[in-house]
PDB file of C-alpha atoms and ligand atoms in Angstrom:
ATOM      1  CA  UNK A 241     211.294  34.279 164.624  1.00 63.00           C
ATOM      2  CA  UNK A 242     208.967  36.240 166.905  1.00 66.00           C
ATOM      3  CA  UNK A 243     206.976  33.680 168.923  1.00 70.00           C
ATOM      4  CA  UNK A 244     203.986  36.019 169.261  1.00 81.00           C
ATOM      5  CA  UNK A 245     203.460  36.124 165.501  1.00 90.00           C
ATOM      6  CA  UNK A 246     201.634  33.558 163.392  1.00 93.00           C
ATOM      7  CA  UNK A 247     203.600  32.001 160.537  1.00 96.00           C
ATOM      8  CA  UNK A 248     201.994  29.496 158.204  1.00 98.00           C
ATOM      9  CA  UNK A 249     204.253  27.693 155.733  1.00 98.00           C
ATOM     10  CA  UNK A 250     202.859  26.233 152.504  1.00 98.00           C
ATOM     11  CA  UNK A 251     205.226  24.257 150.298  1.00 97.00           C
ATOM     12  CA  UNK A 252     204.716  22.133 147.215  1.00 95.00           C
ATOM     13  CA  UNK A 253     205.491  21.755 143.506  1.00 94.00           C
ATOM     14  CA  UNK A 254     204.526  24.113 140.663  1.00 87.00           C
ATOM     15  CA  UNK A 255     200.818  24.350 139.898  1.00 88.00           C
ATOM     16  CA  UNK A 256     199.617  22.577 143.057  1.00 93.00           C
ATOM     17  CA  UNK A 257     197.358  25.536 143.893  1.00 91.00           C
ATOM     18  CA  UNK A 258     199.486  26.881 146.745  1.00 95.00           C
ATOM     19  CA  UNK A 259     199.130  30.564 145.900  1.00 93.00           C
ATOM     20  CA  UNK A 260     195.377  30.505 145.239  1.00 94.00           C
ATOM     21  CA  UNK A 261     194.825  28.661 148.502  1.00 97.00           C
ATOM     22  CA  UNK A 262     197.259  30.816 150.499  1.00 97.00           C
ATOM     23  CA  UNK A 263     195.670  34.068 149.239  1.00 96.00           C
ATOM     24  CA  UNK A 264     192.235  32.886 150.298  1.00 97.00           C
ATOM     25  CA  UNK A 265     193.433  31.794 153.749  1.00 98.00           C
ATOM     26  CA  UNK A 266     195.231  35.144 154.155  1.00 97.00           C
ATOM     27  CA  UNK A 267     191.928  36.947 153.570  1.00 96.00           C
ATOM     28  CA  UNK A 268     189.941  34.717 155.903  1.00 97.00           C
ATOM     29  CA  UNK A 269     192.470  34.745 158.756  1.00 96.00           C
ATOM     30  CA  UNK A 270     193.711  38.309 158.211  1.00 96.00           C
ATOM     31  CA  UNK A 271     197.318  37.381 157.492  1.00 96.00           C
ATOM     32  CA  UNK A 272     199.848  38.908 155.129  1.00 95.00           C
ATOM     33  CA  UNK A 273     200.335  36.711 152.053  1.00 96.00           C
ATOM     34  CA  UNK A 274     203.888  36.380 150.780  1.00 96.00           C
ATOM     35  CA  UNK A 275     204.402  34.707 147.412  1.00 96.00           C
ATOM     36  CA  UNK A 276     208.089  33.710 147.501  1.00 97.00           C
ATOM     37  CA  UNK A 277     207.963  32.224 143.985  1.00 96.00           C
ATOM     38  CA  UNK A 278     207.066  35.714 142.732  1.00 97.00           C
ATOM     39  CA  UNK A 279     210.318  37.017 144.236  1.00 98.00           C
ATOM     40  CA  UNK A 280     212.436  34.467 142.321  1.00 98.00           C
ATOM     41  CA  UNK A 281     210.358  35.242 139.225  1.00 98.00           C
ATOM     42  CA  UNK A 282     210.947  38.982 139.587  1.00 98.00           C
ATOM     43  CA  UNK A 283     214.701  38.513 139.756  1.00 98.00           C
ATOM     44  CA  UNK A 284     214.569  36.129 136.768  1.00 98.00           C
ATOM     45  CA  UNK A 285     212.719  38.841 134.839  1.00 98.00           C
ATOM     46  CA  UNK A 286     215.455  41.321 135.676  1.00 98.00           C
ATOM     47  CA  UNK A 287     218.159  38.888 134.496  1.00 98.00           C
ATOM     48  CA  UNK A 288     216.311  38.335 131.207  1.00 98.00           C
ATOM     49  CA  UNK A 289     215.532  42.010 130.625  1.00 98.00           C
ATOM     50  CA  UNK A 290     219.207  42.792 131.030  1.00 98.00           C
ATOM     51  CA  UNK A 291     220.196  40.194 128.450  1.00 98.00           C
ATOM     52  CA  UNK A 292     222.009  37.964 130.956  1.00 98.00           C
ATOM     53  CA  UNK A 293     222.114  34.173 130.634  1.00 98.00           C
ATOM     54  CA  UNK A 294     220.017  32.457 133.385  1.00 98.00           C
ATOM     55  CA  UNK A 295     222.187  29.343 133.065  1.00 98.00           C
ATOM     56  CA  UNK A 296     225.362  31.286 133.827  1.00 98.00           C
ATOM     57  CA  UNK A 297     225.655  31.702 137.594  1.00 98.00           C
ATOM     58  CA  UNK A 298     228.255  34.503 137.477  1.00 98.00           C
ATOM     59  CA  UNK A 299     226.135  36.538 135.074  1.00 98.00           C
ATOM     60  CA  UNK A 300     223.012  36.017 137.171  1.00 98.00           C
ATOM     61  CA  UNK A 301     224.707  37.207 140.365  1.00 98.00           C
ATOM     62  CA  UNK A 302     225.907  40.436 138.765  1.00 97.00           C
ATOM     63  CA  UNK A 303     222.725  42.429 139.484  1.00 97.00           C
ATOM     64  CA  UNK A 304     221.752  40.914 142.815  1.00 97.00           C
ATOM     65  CA  UNK A 305     223.107  43.654 145.094  1.00 96.00           C
ATOM     66  CA  UNK A 306     221.383  46.344 143.057  1.00 97.00           C
ATOM     67  CA  UNK A 307     217.940  44.798 143.082  1.00 97.00           C
ATOM     68  CA  UNK A 308     214.977  45.741 145.231  1.00 96.00           C
ATOM     69  CA  UNK A 309     211.972  43.420 145.491  1.00 96.00           C
ATOM     70  CA  UNK A 310     209.023  44.470 147.632  1.00 94.00           C
ATOM     71  CA  UNK A 311     205.335  43.688 148.172  1.00 92.00           C
ATOM     72  CA  UNK A 312     202.755  46.414 148.646  1.00 89.00           C
ATOM     73  CA  UNK A 313     198.940  46.139 148.530  1.00 85.00           C
ATOM     74  CA  UNK A 314     199.086  42.717 146.839  1.00 85.00           C
ATOM     75  CA  UNK A 315     201.455  43.894 144.113  1.00 93.00           C
ATOM     76  CA  UNK A 316     205.049  42.882 143.591  1.00 96.00           C
ATOM     77  CA  UNK A 317     207.535  45.623 142.745  1.00 97.00           C
ATOM     78  CA  UNK A 318     210.874  45.112 141.011  1.00 98.00           C
ATOM     79  CA  UNK A 319     213.048  48.192 141.524  1.00 98.00           C
ATOM     80  CA  UNK A 320     209.938  50.269 142.151  1.00 97.00           C
ATOM     81  CA  UNK A 321     207.905  48.995 139.157  1.00 98.00           C
ATOM     82  CA  UNK A 322     204.868  46.667 139.393  1.00 98.00           C
ATOM     83  CA  UNK A 323     205.660  43.384 137.582  1.00 98.00           C
ATOM     84  CA  UNK A 324     202.619  41.229 138.529  1.00 97.00           C
ATOM     85  CA  UNK A 325     201.895  40.162 134.934  1.00 95.00           C
ATOM     86  CA  UNK A 326     205.371  40.110 133.449  1.00 97.00           C
ATOM     87  CA  UNK A 327     206.632  37.564 135.993  1.00 97.00           C
ATOM     88  CA  UNK A 328     203.946  35.054 134.850  1.00 93.00           C
ATOM     89  CA  UNK A 329     205.074  34.990 131.209  1.00 91.00           C
ATOM     90  CA  UNK A 330     206.334  31.743 129.654  1.00 88.00           C
ATOM     91  CA  UNK A 331     209.881  33.003 129.278  1.00 95.00           C
ATOM     92  CA  UNK A 332     210.069  33.495 133.046  1.00 96.00           C
ATOM     93  CA  UNK A 333     208.520  30.035 133.698  1.00 90.00           C
ATOM     94  CA  UNK A 334     211.214  28.471 131.550  1.00 91.00           C
ATOM     95  CA  UNK A 335     214.118  30.135 133.330  1.00 95.00           C
ATOM     96  CA  UNK A 336     213.141  30.635 136.967  1.00 95.00           C
ATOM     97  CA  UNK A 337     214.334  27.192 138.086  1.00 91.00           C
ATOM     98  CA  UNK A 338     217.890  28.008 136.964  1.00 95.00           C
ATOM     99  CA  UNK A 339     217.985  31.414 138.636  1.00 97.00           C
ATOM    100  CA  UNK A 340     216.480  30.087 141.880  1.00 95.00           C
ATOM    101  CA  UNK A 341     219.042  27.284 142.106  1.00 93.00           C
ATOM    102  CA  UNK A 342     221.981  29.607 142.891  1.00 96.00           C
ATOM    103  CA  UNK A 343     222.900  29.797 146.622  1.00 96.00           C
ATOM    104  CA  UNK A 344     223.593  33.560 146.606  1.00 97.00           C
ATOM    105  CA  UNK A 345     220.193  34.285 145.060  1.00 98.00           C
ATOM    106  CA  UNK A 346     218.478  32.077 147.631  1.00 97.00           C
ATOM    107  CA  UNK A 347     220.395  33.657 150.516  1.00 97.00           C
ATOM    108  CA  UNK A 348     219.159  37.124 149.579  1.00 97.00           C
ATOM    109  CA  UNK A 349     215.524  36.044 149.103  1.00 98.00           C
ATOM    110  CA  UNK A 350     215.460  33.991 152.325  1.00 97.00           C
ATOM    111  CA  UNK A 351     216.777  36.959 154.322  1.00 97.00           C
ATOM    112  CA  UNK A 352     214.069  39.201 152.865  1.00 96.00           C
ATOM    113  CA  UNK A 353     211.388  36.590 153.598  1.00 97.00           C
ATOM    114  CA  UNK A 354     212.525  36.095 157.194  1.00 97.00           C
ATOM    115  CA  UNK A 355     212.492  39.847 157.721  1.00 96.00           C
ATOM    116  CA  UNK A 356     208.871  40.037 156.510  1.00 94.00           C
ATOM    117  CA  UNK A 357     207.854  37.198 158.855  1.00 95.00           C
ATOM    118  CA  UNK A 358     209.526  38.940 161.788  1.00 95.00           C
ATOM    119  CA  UNK A 359     207.202  41.935 161.448  1.00 94.00           C
ATOM    120  CA  UNK A 360     203.778  40.515 160.519  1.00 93.00           C
ATOM    121  CA  UNK A 361     201.489  37.519 160.834  1.00 96.00           C
ATOM    122  CA  UNK A 362     202.186  35.744 157.556  1.00 96.00           C
ATOM    123  CA  UNK A 363     201.206  32.918 155.291  1.00 97.00           C
ATOM    124  CA  UNK A 364     204.072  32.211 152.932  1.00 98.00           C
ATOM    125  CA  UNK A 365     204.187  29.799 150.020  1.00 97.00           C
ATOM    126  CA  UNK A 366     207.156  28.342 148.157  1.00 96.00           C
ATOM    127  CA  UNK A 367     209.466  25.334 148.037  1.00 94.00           C
ATOM    128  CA  UNK A 368     211.619  25.729 151.158  1.00 95.00           C
ATOM    129  CA  UNK A 369     209.397  27.627 153.592  1.00 97.00           C
ATOM    130  CA  UNK A 370     208.870  24.903 156.209  1.00 97.00           C
ATOM    131  CA  UNK A 371     212.410  23.547 155.798  1.00 96.00           C
ATOM    132  CA  UNK A 372     214.628  26.636 155.512  1.00 96.00           C
ATOM    133  CA  UNK A 373     212.825  30.001 155.660  1.00 97.00           C
ATOM    134  CA  UNK A 374     210.516  29.374 158.633  1.00 97.00           C
ATOM    135  CA  UNK A 375     211.635  26.113 160.268  1.00 96.00           C
ATOM    136  CA  UNK A 376     209.735  27.160 163.413  1.00 95.00           C
ATOM    137  CA  UNK A 377     206.505  28.060 161.591  1.00 96.00           C
ATOM    138  CA  UNK A 378     203.404  27.541 163.711  1.00 91.00           C
ATOM    139  CA  UNK A 379     201.783  25.443 160.966  1.00 96.00           C
ATOM    140  CA  UNK A 380     203.296  23.655 157.956  1.00 98.00           C
ATOM    141  CA  UNK A 381     201.471  22.248 154.947  1.00 98.00           C
ATOM    142  CA  UNK A 382     202.682  20.549 151.776  1.00 97.00           C
ATOM    143  CA  UNK A 383     200.176  20.774 148.926  1.00 97.00           C
ATOM    144  CA  UNK A 384     200.651  18.581 145.900  1.00 96.00           C
ATOM    145  CA  UNK A 385     198.702  17.117 142.938  1.00 96.00           C
ATOM    146  CA  UNK A 386     199.472  14.851 139.978  1.00 95.00           C
ATOM    147  CA  UNK A 387     201.597  16.620 137.280  1.00 95.00           C
ATOM    148  CA  UNK A 388     198.841  16.174 134.660  1.00 95.00           C
ATOM    149  CA  UNK A 389     196.314  17.909 136.906  1.00 95.00           C
ATOM    150  CA  UNK A 390     198.766  20.691 137.754  1.00 96.00           C
ATOM    151  CA  UNK A 391     199.422  21.140 134.031  1.00 95.00           C
ATOM    152  CA  UNK A 392     195.682  21.424 133.348  1.00 95.00           C
ATOM    153  CA  UNK A 393     195.327  24.152 135.977  1.00 92.00           C
ATOM    154  CA  UNK A 394     198.226  26.203 134.544  1.00 90.00           C
ATOM    155  CA  UNK A 395     196.838  25.678 131.021  1.00 92.00           C
ATOM    156  CA  UNK A 396     193.466  27.028 132.103  1.00 92.00           C
ATOM    157  CA  UNK A 397     195.126  30.139 133.542  1.00 88.00           C
ATOM    158  CA  UNK A 398     196.796  30.859 130.185  1.00 87.00           C
ATOM    159  CA  UNK A 399     193.611  30.211 128.201  1.00 92.00           C
ATOM    160  CA  UNK A 400     191.585  32.424 130.565  1.00 91.00           C
ATOM    161  CA  UNK A 401     194.082  35.210 129.842  1.00 86.00           C
ATOM    162  CA  UNK A 402     193.451  34.764 126.107  1.00 89.00           C
ATOM    163  CA  UNK A 403     196.572  32.787 125.169  1.00 83.00           C
ATOM    164  CA  UNK A 404     195.492  30.484 122.334  1.00 84.00           C
ATOM    165  CA  UNK A 405     198.973  29.403 121.205  1.00 88.00           C
ATOM    166  CA  UNK A 406     199.859  27.417 124.293  1.00 89.00           C
ATOM    167  CA  UNK A 407     199.657  23.574 124.287  1.00 93.00           C
ATOM    168  CA  UNK A 408     198.649  21.460 127.290  1.00 95.00           C
ATOM    169  CA  UNK A 409     201.356  18.815 126.610  1.00 95.00           C
ATOM    170  CA  UNK A 410     204.057  21.499 126.624  1.00 94.00           C
ATOM    171  CA  UNK A 411     202.875  22.840 129.965  1.00 93.00           C
ATOM    172  CA  UNK A 412     202.804  19.370 131.549  1.00 95.00           C
ATOM    173  CA  UNK A 413     206.333  18.766 130.238  1.00 94.00           C
ATOM    174  CA  UNK A 414     207.541  22.105 131.577  1.00 91.00           C
ATOM    175  CA  UNK A 415     206.000  21.345 134.987  1.00 92.00           C
ATOM    176  CA  UNK A 416     207.721  17.946 135.123  1.00 93.00           C
ATOM    177  CA  UNK A 417     211.014  19.558 134.166  1.00 91.00           C
ATOM    178  CA  UNK A 418     210.623  22.198 136.872  1.00 87.00           C
ATOM    179  CA  UNK A 419     209.747  19.481 139.451  1.00 91.00           C
ATOM    180  CA  UNK A 420     212.934  17.686 138.501  1.00 92.00           C
ATOM    181  CA  UNK A 421     215.178  20.782 138.763  1.00 89.00           C
ATOM    182  CA  UNK A 422     213.489  22.083 141.940  1.00 87.00           C
ATOM    183  CA  UNK A 423     213.722  18.763 143.782  1.00 91.00           C
ATOM    184  CA  UNK A 424     217.213  17.700 142.739  1.00 92.00           C
ATOM    185  CA  UNK A 425     219.070  21.003 143.138  1.00 88.00           C
ATOM    186  CA  UNK A 426     221.773  21.022 145.803  1.00 89.00           C
ATOM    187  CA  UNK A 427     220.634  24.167 147.586  1.00 87.00           C
ATOM    188  CA  UNK A 428     217.344  23.832 149.557  1.00 88.00           C
ATOM    189  CA  UNK A 429     215.656  21.312 147.242  1.00 90.00           C
ATOM    190  CA  UNK A 430     211.886  20.958 147.273  1.00 91.00           C
ATOM    191  CA  UNK A 431     211.036  18.341 149.889  1.00 92.00           C
ATOM    192  CA  UNK A 432     208.269  17.634 152.364  1.00 95.00           C
ATOM    193  CA  UNK A 433     209.163  19.184 155.758  1.00 95.00           C
ATOM    194  CA  UNK A 434     209.251  16.456 158.433  1.00 92.00           C
ATOM    195  CA  UNK A 435     206.496  18.085 160.453  1.00 94.00           C
ATOM    196  CA  UNK A 436     204.224  19.160 157.577  1.00 97.00           C
ATOM    197  CA  UNK A 437     200.709  17.922 156.873  1.00 97.00           C
ATOM    198  CA  UNK A 438     200.529  16.667 153.265  1.00 97.00           C
ATOM    199  CA  UNK A 439     197.429  17.502 151.205  1.00 97.00           C
ATOM    200  CA  UNK A 440     196.906  15.922 147.776  1.00 96.00           C
ATOM    201  CA  UNK A 441     194.665  18.386 145.943  1.00 95.00           C
ATOM    202  CA  UNK A 442     194.278  16.355 142.713  1.00 95.00           C
ATOM    203  CA  UNK A 443     190.594  15.747 143.386  1.00 95.00           C
ATOM    204  CA  UNK A 444     189.837  18.714 145.649  1.00 96.00           C
ATOM    205  CA  UNK A 445     188.501  22.172 144.827  1.00 94.00           C
ATOM    206  CA  UNK A 446     190.241  25.319 146.054  1.00 95.00           C
ATOM    207  CA  UNK A 447     187.497  25.856 148.643  1.00 97.00           C
ATOM    208  CA  UNK A 448     187.868  22.301 149.917  1.00 97.00           C
ATOM    209  CA  UNK A 449     191.609  22.743 150.423  1.00 97.00           C
ATOM    210  CA  UNK A 450     191.109  26.149 152.093  1.00 98.00           C
ATOM    211  CA  UNK A 451     188.475  24.781 154.486  1.00 97.00           C
ATOM    212  CA  UNK A 452     190.595  21.748 155.301  1.00 97.00           C
ATOM    213  CA  UNK A 453     193.656  23.859 156.143  1.00 97.00           C
ATOM    214  CA  UNK A 454     191.656  26.302 158.275  1.00 97.00           C
ATOM    215  CA  UNK A 455     190.082  23.393 160.156  1.00 96.00           C
ATOM    216  CA  UNK A 456     193.513  21.876 160.739  1.00 96.00           C
ATOM    217  CA  UNK A 457     194.952  25.202 161.933  1.00 93.00           C
ATOM    218  CA  UNK A 458     192.096  25.721 164.353  1.00 90.00           C
ATOM    219  CA  UNK A 459     192.290  22.110 165.519  1.00 86.00           C
ATOM    220  CA  UNK A 460     196.003  22.381 166.200  1.00 63.00           C
ATOM    221  CA  UNK A 461     195.630  25.440 168.439  1.00 54.00           C
TER     222      UNK A 461
HETATM  223  O1  LIG B 123     205.647  28.867 142.827  1.00 54.14           O
HETATM  224  P1  LIG B 123     206.181  29.434 141.520  1.00 54.14           P
HETATM  225  O2  LIG B 123     205.853  28.589 140.322  1.00 54.14           O
HETATM  226  O3  LIG B 123     205.808  30.861 141.302  1.00 54.14           O
HETATM  227  O4  LIG B 123     207.781  29.403 141.715  1.00 54.14           O
HETATM  228  C1  LIG B 123     208.648  29.777 140.688  1.00 54.14           C
HETATM  229  C2  LIG B 123     209.994  29.067 140.826  1.00 54.14           C
HETATM  230  O5  LIG B 123     210.722  29.624 141.915  1.00 54.14           O
HETATM  231  C3  LIG B 123     209.937  27.564 141.060  1.00 54.14           C
HETATM  232  O6  LIG B 123     210.201  26.843 139.872  1.00 54.14           O
HETATM  233  C4  LIG B 123     211.016  27.289 142.075  1.00 54.14           C
HETATM  234  C5  LIG B 123     211.397  28.608 142.632  1.00 54.14           C
HETATM  235  N1  LIG B 123     211.083  28.775 144.057  1.00 54.14           N
HETATM  236  C6  LIG B 123     212.028  28.379 144.964  1.00 54.14           C
HETATM  237  O7  LIG B 123     213.043  27.834 144.574  1.00 54.14           O
HETATM  238  N2  LIG B 123     211.824  28.600 146.282  1.00 54.14           N
HETATM  239  C7  LIG B 123     210.699  29.199 146.716  1.00 54.14           C
HETATM  240  N3  LIG B 123     210.542  29.413 148.020  1.00 54.14           N
HETATM  241  C8  LIG B 123     209.699  29.586 145.792  1.00 54.14           C
HETATM  242  C9  LIG B 123     209.913  29.344 144.458  1.00 54.14           C
END
């Protein structure tokens, strides 16, 4: 890692508000925001669109070498096509934990992420940023919230987009299942980095979390 560059690592479980918070901090501190979950989602989308089984590791790895995932102007591109909305669909939510559990998939994404952090001042969010991707990050945070609250936030996002079919209980269940897979997988499981500051956002607004993190960053300098 380039010591002259700023690297802020934000880890935590699904629906904790990491990406909303990280985007806002990126704007305020003029950093590049890198959503690493979106990268695993984009590859999951590719696996699904090609009719491959996300639970079959050999099938999943088949397309890895021929896949290009890039960020440009706050959009994510899969093989040159913007997939911002498609990667948020339920079918991707249900399968991304399987695809992201395979070591070869993680190796490719981590290399891409480290390359991005070697060129720009970044704020990166995910599950293994402070532990694996940027172990020497200048600042590390772990944002969490109770599963029921995280489920409510995801539910609101779907409802705001006009999805009336979705049920809150199903989302909370899916979040708990993802927590379980993400934190018990063998390869880079979700865990709190030793040197991270933990923020429980259950009873905090986005602005409160953003202000708190910026204060902590400034205080640490
Ligand atoms: O943050 P998210 O919900 O968009 O992440 C989608 C999935 O990707 C999540 O279930 C776990 C996986 N992930 C990961 O394994 N490592 C990361 N750095 C980011 C996400």
